[in-house]
mmCIF file of C-alpha atoms (C1' of nucleotides) in Angstrom:
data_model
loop_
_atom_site.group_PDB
_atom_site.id
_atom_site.type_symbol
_atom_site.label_atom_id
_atom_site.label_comp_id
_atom_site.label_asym_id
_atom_site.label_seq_id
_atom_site.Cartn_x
_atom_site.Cartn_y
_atom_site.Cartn_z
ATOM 1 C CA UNK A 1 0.000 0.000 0.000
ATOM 2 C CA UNK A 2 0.602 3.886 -0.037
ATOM 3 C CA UNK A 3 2.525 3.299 -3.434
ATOM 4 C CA UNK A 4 2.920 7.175 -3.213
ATOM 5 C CA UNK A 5 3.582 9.185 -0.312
ATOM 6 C CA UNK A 6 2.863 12.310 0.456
ATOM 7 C CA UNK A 7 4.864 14.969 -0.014
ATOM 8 C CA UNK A 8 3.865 19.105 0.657
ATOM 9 C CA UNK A 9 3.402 21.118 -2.724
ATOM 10 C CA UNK A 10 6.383 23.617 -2.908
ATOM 11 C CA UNK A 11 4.314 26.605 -1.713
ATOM 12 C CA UNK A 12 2.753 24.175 1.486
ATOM 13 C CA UNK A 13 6.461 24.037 2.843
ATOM 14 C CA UNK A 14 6.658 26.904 5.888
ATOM 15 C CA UNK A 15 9.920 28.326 7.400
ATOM 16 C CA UNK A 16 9.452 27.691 11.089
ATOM 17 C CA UNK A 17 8.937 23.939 10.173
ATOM 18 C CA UNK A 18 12.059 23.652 8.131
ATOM 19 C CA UNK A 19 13.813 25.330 10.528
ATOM 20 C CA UNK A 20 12.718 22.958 12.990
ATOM 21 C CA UNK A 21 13.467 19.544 10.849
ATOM 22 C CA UNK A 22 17.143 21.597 10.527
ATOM 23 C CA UNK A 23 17.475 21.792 14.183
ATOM 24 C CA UNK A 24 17.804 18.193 14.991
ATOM 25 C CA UNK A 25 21.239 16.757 14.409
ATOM 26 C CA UNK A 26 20.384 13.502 12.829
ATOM 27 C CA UNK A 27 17.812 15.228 10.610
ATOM 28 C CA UNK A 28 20.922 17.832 9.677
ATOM 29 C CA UNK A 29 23.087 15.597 9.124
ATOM 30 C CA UNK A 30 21.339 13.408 6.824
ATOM 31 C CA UNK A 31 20.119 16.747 4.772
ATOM 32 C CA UNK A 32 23.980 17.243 4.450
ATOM 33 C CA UNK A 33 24.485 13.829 3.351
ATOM 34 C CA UNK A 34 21.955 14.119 0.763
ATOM 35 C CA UNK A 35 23.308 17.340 -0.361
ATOM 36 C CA UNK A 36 26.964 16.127 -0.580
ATOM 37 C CA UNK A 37 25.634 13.535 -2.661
ATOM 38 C CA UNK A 38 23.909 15.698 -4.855
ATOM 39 C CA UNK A 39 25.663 15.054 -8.257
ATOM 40 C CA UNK A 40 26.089 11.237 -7.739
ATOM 41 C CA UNK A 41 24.912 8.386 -10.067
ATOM 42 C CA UNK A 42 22.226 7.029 -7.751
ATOM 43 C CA UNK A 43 20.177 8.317 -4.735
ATOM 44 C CA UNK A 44 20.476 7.482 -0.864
ATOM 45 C CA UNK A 45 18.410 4.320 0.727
ATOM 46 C CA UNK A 46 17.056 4.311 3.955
ATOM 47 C CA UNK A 47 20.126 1.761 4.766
ATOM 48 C CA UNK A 48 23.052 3.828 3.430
ATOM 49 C CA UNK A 49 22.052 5.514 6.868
ATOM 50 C CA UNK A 50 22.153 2.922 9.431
ATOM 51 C CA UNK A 51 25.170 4.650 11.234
ATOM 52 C CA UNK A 52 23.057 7.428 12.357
ATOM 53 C CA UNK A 53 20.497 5.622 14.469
ATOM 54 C CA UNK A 54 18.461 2.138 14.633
ATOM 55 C CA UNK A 55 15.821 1.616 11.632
ATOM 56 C CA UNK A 56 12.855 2.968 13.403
ATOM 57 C CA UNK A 57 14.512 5.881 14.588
ATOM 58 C CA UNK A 58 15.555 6.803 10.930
ATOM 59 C CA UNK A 59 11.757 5.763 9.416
ATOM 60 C CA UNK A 60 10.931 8.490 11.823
ATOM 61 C CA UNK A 61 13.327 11.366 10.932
ATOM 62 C CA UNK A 62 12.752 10.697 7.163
ATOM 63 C CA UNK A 63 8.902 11.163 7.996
ATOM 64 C CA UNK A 64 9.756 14.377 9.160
ATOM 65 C CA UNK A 65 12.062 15.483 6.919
ATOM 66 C CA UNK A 66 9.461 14.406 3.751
ATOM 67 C CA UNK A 67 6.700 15.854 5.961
ATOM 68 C CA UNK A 68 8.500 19.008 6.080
ATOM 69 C CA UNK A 69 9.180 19.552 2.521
ATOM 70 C CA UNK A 70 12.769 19.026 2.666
ATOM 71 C CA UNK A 71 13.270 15.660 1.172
ATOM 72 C CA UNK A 72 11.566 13.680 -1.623
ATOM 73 C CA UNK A 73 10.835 9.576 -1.099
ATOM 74 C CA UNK A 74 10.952 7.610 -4.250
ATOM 75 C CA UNK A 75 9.310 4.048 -3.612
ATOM 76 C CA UNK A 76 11.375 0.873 -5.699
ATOM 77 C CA UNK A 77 9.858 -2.387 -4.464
ATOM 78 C CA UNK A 78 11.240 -2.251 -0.724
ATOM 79 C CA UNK A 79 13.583 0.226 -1.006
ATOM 80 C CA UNK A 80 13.165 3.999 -0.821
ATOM 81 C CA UNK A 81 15.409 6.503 -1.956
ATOM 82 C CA UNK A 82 15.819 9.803 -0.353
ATOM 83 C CA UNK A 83 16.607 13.031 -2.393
ATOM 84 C CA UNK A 84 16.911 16.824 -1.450
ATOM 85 C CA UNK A 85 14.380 19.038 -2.952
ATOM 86 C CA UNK A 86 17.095 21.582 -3.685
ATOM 87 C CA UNK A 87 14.700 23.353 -6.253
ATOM 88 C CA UNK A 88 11.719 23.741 -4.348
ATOM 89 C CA UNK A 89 13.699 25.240 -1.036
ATOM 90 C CA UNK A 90 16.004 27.192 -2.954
ATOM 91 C CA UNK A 91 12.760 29.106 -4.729
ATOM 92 C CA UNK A 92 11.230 29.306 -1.429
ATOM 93 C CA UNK A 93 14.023 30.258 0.945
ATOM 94 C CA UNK A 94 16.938 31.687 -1.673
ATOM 95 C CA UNK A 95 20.422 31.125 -0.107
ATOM 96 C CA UNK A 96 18.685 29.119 3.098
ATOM 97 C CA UNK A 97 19.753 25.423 1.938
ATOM 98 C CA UNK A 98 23.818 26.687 0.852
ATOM 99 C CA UNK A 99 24.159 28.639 4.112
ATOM 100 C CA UNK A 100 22.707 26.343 6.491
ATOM 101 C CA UNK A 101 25.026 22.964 4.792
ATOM 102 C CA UNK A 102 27.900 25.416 3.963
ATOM 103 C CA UNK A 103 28.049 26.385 8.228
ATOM 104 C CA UNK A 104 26.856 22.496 8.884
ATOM 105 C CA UNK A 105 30.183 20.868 7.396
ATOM 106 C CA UNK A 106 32.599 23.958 8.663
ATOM 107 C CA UNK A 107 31.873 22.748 11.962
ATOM 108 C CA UNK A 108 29.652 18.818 12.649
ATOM 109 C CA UNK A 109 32.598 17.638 15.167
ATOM 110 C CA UNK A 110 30.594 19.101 18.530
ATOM 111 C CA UNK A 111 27.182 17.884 17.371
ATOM 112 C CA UNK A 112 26.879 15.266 14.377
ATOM 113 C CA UNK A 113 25.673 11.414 15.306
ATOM 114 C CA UNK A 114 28.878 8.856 15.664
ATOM 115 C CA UNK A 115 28.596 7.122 12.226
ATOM 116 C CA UNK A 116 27.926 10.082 10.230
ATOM 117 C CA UNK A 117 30.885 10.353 7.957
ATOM 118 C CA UNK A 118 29.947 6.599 6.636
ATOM 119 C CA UNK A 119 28.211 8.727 4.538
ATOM 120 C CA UNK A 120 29.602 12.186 4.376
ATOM 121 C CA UNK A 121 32.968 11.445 3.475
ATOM 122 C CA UNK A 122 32.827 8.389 1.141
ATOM 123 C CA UNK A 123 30.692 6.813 -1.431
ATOM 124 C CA UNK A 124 32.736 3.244 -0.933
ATOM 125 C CA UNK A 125 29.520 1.429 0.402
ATOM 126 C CA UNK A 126 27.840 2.422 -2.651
ATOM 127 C CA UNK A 127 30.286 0.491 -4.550
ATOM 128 C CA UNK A 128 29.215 -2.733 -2.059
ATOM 129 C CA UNK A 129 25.523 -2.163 -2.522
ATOM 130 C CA UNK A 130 24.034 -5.599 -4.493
ATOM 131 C CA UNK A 131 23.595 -4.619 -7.954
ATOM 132 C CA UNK A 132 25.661 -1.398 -8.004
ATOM 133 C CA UNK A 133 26.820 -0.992 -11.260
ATOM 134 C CA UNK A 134 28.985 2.487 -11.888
ATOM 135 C CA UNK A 135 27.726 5.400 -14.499
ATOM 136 C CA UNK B 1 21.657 41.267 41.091
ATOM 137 C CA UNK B 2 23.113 39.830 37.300
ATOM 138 C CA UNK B 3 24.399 43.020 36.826
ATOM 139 C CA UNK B 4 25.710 41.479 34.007
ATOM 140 C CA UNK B 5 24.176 38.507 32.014
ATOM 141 C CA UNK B 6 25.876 35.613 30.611
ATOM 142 C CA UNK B 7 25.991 35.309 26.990
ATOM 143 C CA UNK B 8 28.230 32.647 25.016
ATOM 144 C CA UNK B 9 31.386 33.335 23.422
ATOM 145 C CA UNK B 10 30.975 33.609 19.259
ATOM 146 C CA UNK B 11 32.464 30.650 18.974
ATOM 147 C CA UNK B 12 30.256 29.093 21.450
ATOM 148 C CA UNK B 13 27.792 29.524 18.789
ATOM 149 C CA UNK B 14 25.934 26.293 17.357
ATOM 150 C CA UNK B 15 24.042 25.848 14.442
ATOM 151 C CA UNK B 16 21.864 23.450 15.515
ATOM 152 C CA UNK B 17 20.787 25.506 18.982
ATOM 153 C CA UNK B 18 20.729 28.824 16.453
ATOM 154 C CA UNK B 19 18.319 26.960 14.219
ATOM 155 C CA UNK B 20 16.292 25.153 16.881
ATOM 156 C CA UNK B 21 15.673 28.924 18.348
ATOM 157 C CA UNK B 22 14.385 30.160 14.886
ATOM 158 C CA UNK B 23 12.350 27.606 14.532
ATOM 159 C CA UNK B 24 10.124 29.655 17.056
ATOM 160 C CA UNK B 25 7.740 30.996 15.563
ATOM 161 C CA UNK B 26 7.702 33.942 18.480
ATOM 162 C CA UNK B 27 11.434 33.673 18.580
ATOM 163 C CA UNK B 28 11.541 34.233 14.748
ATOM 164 C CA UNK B 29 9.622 37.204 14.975
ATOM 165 C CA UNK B 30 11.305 39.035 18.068
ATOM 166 C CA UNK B 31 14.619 38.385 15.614
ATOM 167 C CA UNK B 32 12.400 39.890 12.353
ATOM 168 C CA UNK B 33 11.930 43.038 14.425
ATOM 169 C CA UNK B 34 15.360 43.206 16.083
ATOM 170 C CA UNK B 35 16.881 42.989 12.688
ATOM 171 C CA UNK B 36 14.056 45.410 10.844
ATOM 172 C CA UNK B 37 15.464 47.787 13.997
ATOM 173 C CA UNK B 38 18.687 47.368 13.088
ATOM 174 C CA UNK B 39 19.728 50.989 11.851
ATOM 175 C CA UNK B 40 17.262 52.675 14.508
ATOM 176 C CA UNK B 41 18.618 55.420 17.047
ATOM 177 C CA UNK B 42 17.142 52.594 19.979
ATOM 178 C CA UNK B 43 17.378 49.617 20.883
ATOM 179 C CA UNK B 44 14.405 47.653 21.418
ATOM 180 C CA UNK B 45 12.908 46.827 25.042
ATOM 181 C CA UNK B 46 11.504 43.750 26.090
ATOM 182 C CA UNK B 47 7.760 46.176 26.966
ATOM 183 C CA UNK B 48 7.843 46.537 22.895
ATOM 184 C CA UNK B 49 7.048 43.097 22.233
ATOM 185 C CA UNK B 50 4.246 43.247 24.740
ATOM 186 C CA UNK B 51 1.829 42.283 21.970
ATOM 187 C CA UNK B 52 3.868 38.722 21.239
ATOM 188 C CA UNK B 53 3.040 37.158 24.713
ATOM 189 C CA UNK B 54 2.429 37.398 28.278
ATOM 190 C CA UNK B 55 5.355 39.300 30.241
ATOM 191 C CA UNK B 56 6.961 35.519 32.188
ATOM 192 C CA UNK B 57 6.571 33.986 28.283
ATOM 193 C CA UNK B 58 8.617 36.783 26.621
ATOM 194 C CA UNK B 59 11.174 36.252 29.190
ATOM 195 C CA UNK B 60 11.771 32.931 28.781
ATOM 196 C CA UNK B 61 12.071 33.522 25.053
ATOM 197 C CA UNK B 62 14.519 36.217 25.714
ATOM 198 C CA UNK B 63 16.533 34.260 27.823
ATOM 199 C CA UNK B 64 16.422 31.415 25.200
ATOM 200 C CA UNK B 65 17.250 33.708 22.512
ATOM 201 C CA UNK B 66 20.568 35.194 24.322
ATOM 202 C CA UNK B 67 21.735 31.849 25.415
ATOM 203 C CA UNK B 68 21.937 30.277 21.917
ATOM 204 C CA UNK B 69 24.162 33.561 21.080
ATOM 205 C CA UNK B 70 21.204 35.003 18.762
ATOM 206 C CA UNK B 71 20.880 38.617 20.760
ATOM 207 C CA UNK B 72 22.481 40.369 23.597
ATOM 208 C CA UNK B 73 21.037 42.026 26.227
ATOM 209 C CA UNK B 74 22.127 45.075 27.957
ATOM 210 C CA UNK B 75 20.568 46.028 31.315
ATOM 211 C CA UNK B 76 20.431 49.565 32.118
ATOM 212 C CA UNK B 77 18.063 50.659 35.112
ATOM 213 C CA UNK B 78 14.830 48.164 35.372
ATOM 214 C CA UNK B 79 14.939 47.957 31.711
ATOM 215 C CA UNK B 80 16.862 45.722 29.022
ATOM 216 C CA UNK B 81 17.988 46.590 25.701
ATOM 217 C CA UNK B 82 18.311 43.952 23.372
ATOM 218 C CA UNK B 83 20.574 44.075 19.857
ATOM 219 C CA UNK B 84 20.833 41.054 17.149
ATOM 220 C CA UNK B 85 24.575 40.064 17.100
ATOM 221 C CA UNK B 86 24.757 40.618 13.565
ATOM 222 C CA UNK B 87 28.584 40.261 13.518
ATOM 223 C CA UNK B 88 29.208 36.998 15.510
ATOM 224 C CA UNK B 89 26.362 35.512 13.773
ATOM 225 C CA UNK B 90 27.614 36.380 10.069
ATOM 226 C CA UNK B 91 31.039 35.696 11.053
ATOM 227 C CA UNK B 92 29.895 32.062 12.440
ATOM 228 C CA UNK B 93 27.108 31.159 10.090
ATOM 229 C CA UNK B 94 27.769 33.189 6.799
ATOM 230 C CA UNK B 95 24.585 34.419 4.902
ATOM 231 C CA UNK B 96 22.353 32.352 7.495
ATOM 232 C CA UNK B 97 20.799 35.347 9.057
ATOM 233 C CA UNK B 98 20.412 37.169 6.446
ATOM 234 C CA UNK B 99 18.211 34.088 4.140
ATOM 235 C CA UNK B 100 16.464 33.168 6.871
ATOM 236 C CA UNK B 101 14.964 37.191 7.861
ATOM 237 C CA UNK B 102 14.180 37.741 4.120
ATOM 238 C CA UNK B 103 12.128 34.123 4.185
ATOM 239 C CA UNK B 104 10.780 35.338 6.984
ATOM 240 C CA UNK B 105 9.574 38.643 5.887
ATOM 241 C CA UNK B 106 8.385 37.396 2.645
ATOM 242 C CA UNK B 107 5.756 35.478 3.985
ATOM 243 C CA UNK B 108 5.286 36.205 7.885
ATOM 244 C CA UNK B 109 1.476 35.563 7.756
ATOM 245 C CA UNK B 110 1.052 31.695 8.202
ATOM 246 C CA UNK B 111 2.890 31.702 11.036
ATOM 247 C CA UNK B 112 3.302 35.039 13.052
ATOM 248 C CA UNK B 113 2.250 35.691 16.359
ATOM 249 C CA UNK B 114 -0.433 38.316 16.717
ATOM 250 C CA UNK B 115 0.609 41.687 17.537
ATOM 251 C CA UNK B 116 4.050 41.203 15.908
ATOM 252 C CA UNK B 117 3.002 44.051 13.466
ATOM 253 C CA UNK B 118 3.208 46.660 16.058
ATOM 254 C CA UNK B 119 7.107 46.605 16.060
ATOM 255 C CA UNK B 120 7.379 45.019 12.666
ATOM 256 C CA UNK B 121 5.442 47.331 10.846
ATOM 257 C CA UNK B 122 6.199 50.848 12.657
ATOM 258 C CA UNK B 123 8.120 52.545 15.038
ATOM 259 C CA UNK B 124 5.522 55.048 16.268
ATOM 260 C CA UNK B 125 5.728 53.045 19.651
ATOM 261 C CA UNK B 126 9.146 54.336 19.595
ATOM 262 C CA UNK B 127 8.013 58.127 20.353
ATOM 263 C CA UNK B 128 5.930 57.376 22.472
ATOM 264 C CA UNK B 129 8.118 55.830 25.134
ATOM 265 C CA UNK B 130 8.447 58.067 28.130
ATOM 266 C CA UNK B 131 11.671 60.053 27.401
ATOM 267 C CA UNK B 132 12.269 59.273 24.182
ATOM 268 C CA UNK B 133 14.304 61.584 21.686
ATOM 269 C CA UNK B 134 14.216 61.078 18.362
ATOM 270 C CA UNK B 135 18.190 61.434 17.329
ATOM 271 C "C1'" DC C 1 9.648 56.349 52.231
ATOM 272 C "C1'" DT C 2 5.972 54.871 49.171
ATOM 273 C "C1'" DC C 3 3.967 53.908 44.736
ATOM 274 C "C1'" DC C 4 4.611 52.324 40.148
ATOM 275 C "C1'" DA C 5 6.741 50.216 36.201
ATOM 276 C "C1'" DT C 6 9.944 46.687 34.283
ATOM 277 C "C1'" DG C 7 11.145 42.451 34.191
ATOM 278 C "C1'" DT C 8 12.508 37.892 36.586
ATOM 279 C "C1'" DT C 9 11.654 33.463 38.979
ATOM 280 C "C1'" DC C 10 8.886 29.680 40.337
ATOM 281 C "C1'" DA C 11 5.505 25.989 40.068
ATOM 282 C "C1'" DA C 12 2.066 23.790 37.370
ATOM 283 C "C1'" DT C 13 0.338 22.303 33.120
ATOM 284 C "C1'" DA C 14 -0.193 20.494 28.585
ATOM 285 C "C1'" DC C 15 2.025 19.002 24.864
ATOM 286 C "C1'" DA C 16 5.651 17.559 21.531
ATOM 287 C "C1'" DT C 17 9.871 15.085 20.765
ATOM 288 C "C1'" DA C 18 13.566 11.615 20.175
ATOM 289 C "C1'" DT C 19 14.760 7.017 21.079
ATOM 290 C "C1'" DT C 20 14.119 2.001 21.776
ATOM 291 C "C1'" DG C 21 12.572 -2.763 20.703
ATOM 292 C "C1'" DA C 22 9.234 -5.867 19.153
ATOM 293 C "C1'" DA C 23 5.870 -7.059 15.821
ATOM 294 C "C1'" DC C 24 4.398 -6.436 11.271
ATOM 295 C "C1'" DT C 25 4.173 -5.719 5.950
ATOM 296 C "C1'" DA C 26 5.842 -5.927 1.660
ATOM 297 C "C1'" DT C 27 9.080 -7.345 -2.046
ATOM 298 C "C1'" DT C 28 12.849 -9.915 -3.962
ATOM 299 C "C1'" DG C 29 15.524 -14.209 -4.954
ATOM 300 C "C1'" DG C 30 16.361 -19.030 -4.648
ATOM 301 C "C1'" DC D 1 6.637 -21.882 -1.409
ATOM 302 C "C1'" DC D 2 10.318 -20.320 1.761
ATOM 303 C "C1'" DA D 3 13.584 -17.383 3.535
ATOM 304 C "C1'" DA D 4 15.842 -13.063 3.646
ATOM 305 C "C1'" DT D 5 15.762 -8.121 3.124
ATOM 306 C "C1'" DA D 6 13.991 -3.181 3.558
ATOM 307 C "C1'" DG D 7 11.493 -0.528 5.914
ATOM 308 C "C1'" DT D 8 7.153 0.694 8.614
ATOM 309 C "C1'" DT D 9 4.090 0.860 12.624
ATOM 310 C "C1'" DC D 10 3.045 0.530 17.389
ATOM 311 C "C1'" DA D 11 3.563 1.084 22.342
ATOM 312 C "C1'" DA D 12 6.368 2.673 26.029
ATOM 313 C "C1'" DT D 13 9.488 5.849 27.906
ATOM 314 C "C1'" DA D 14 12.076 9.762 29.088
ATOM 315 C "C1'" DT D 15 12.854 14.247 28.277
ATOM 316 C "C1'" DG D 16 12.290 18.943 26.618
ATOM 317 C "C1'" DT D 17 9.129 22.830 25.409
ATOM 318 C "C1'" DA D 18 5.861 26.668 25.402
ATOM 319 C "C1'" DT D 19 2.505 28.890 28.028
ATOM 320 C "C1'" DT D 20 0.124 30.669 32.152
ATOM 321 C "C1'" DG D 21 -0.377 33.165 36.564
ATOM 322 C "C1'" DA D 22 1.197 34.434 40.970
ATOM 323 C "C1'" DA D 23 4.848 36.051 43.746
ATOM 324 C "C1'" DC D 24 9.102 38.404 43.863
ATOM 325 C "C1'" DA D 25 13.060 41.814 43.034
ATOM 326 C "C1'" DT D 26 14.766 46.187 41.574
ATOM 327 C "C1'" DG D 27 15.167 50.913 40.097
ATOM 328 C "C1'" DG D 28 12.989 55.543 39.242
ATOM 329 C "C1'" DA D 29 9.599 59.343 40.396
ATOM 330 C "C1'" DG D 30 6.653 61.899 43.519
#
DNA sequence: CTCCATGTTCAATACATATTGAACTATTGG
DNA sequence: CCAATAGTTCAATATGTATTGAACATGGAG
């Protein structure tokens, strides 16, 4: 069921709210994973994640981030892959998304979840992921 | 007492605390009108934001708001004078402020606390403080 | 000194939030 | 069909948050 989730129309998304999804590290942190991953060959799963927190715990940040209007969720069978909805926020809130990553990765140390830079700083496990198959 | 009022160093400064106290939406507008006040001969006292919330409420906010490094507050008398710290904030988080006023402003309505108009919208208040002279 | 204004502190409340583990629902592959 | 995988949903918990009103502290004006 619920082939198609639901996502806010670009003019539904609100400041306070994104503001909010921003100020949770987990949540940041996986918005800066998304957008360091930006120009890549494939999208993020739910699983390239599983360093931040357990599986739950992530189902529910993503619902919040989606809910929010930060993040798109593209079902494929019983995966889900995760994009930024750069566009959208950028026509919204001009400059928000750059500043808010750009000040993010000058300084995660003090804040960011342990198992963060699984993701931030390599695409190796991308290269392990069954069926990967290089642009 | 608290002659003089702790605020954190600039580099005490965190995004996510800076983000989790603009996700307010009464925080968000006591910065709006702090920064719409910027070039003002005053500062702003915490009596202007009487129509945001109860007295006890806007205190809390306040104190909020200078802990996470987003204003400083300057006691002189019974009264306080609060400023944005424009400088630590730009110098920390470059370009943050500024996108996230403009979003603000652009579409305050949804979200806004009644009675944030009175300082957003006009200074009049301004002359009509007991010893006030314009500059 | 006494009144008044400004703003804080405290206790109580109602509500939202992040996190966990266990149970459940698909979907894919042998 | 069976087993494994990906991810959700639910219930429980612990913790943080905004808001209120009443009581308190402090400084200025008569």
């Amino acid at each position: 069921m619920a082939r198609a989730l639901a996502h806010p129309t670009r003019d539904q998304i609100v400041l306070p709210t994104v503001l909010d999804c921003l100020s949770d590290p987990t949540r940041l942190a996986i918005v800066c994973s998304l957008a360091g991953h930006d120009q890549a060959a494939t999208d993020l799963r739910c699983g390239d994640f599983a360093g931040f927190s357990g599986k739950s715990n992530l189902a529910y940040h993503f619902a919040r981030l989606r809910e929010a209007g930060l993040i798109s969720t593209r079902v494929q069978g019983t995966t889900r892959y995760m994009t930024l909805r750069r566009d959208d926020l950028d026509t919204r809130f001009p400059g928000l998304l750059d500043s808010v990553i750009k000040s993010a990765m000058s300084d995660m140390e003090p804040w960011m979840p342990v198992g963060c830079r699984l993701v931030c700083e390599s695409a190796d496990q991308l290269e392990a992921r069954p069926g990967f198959e290089p642009g």
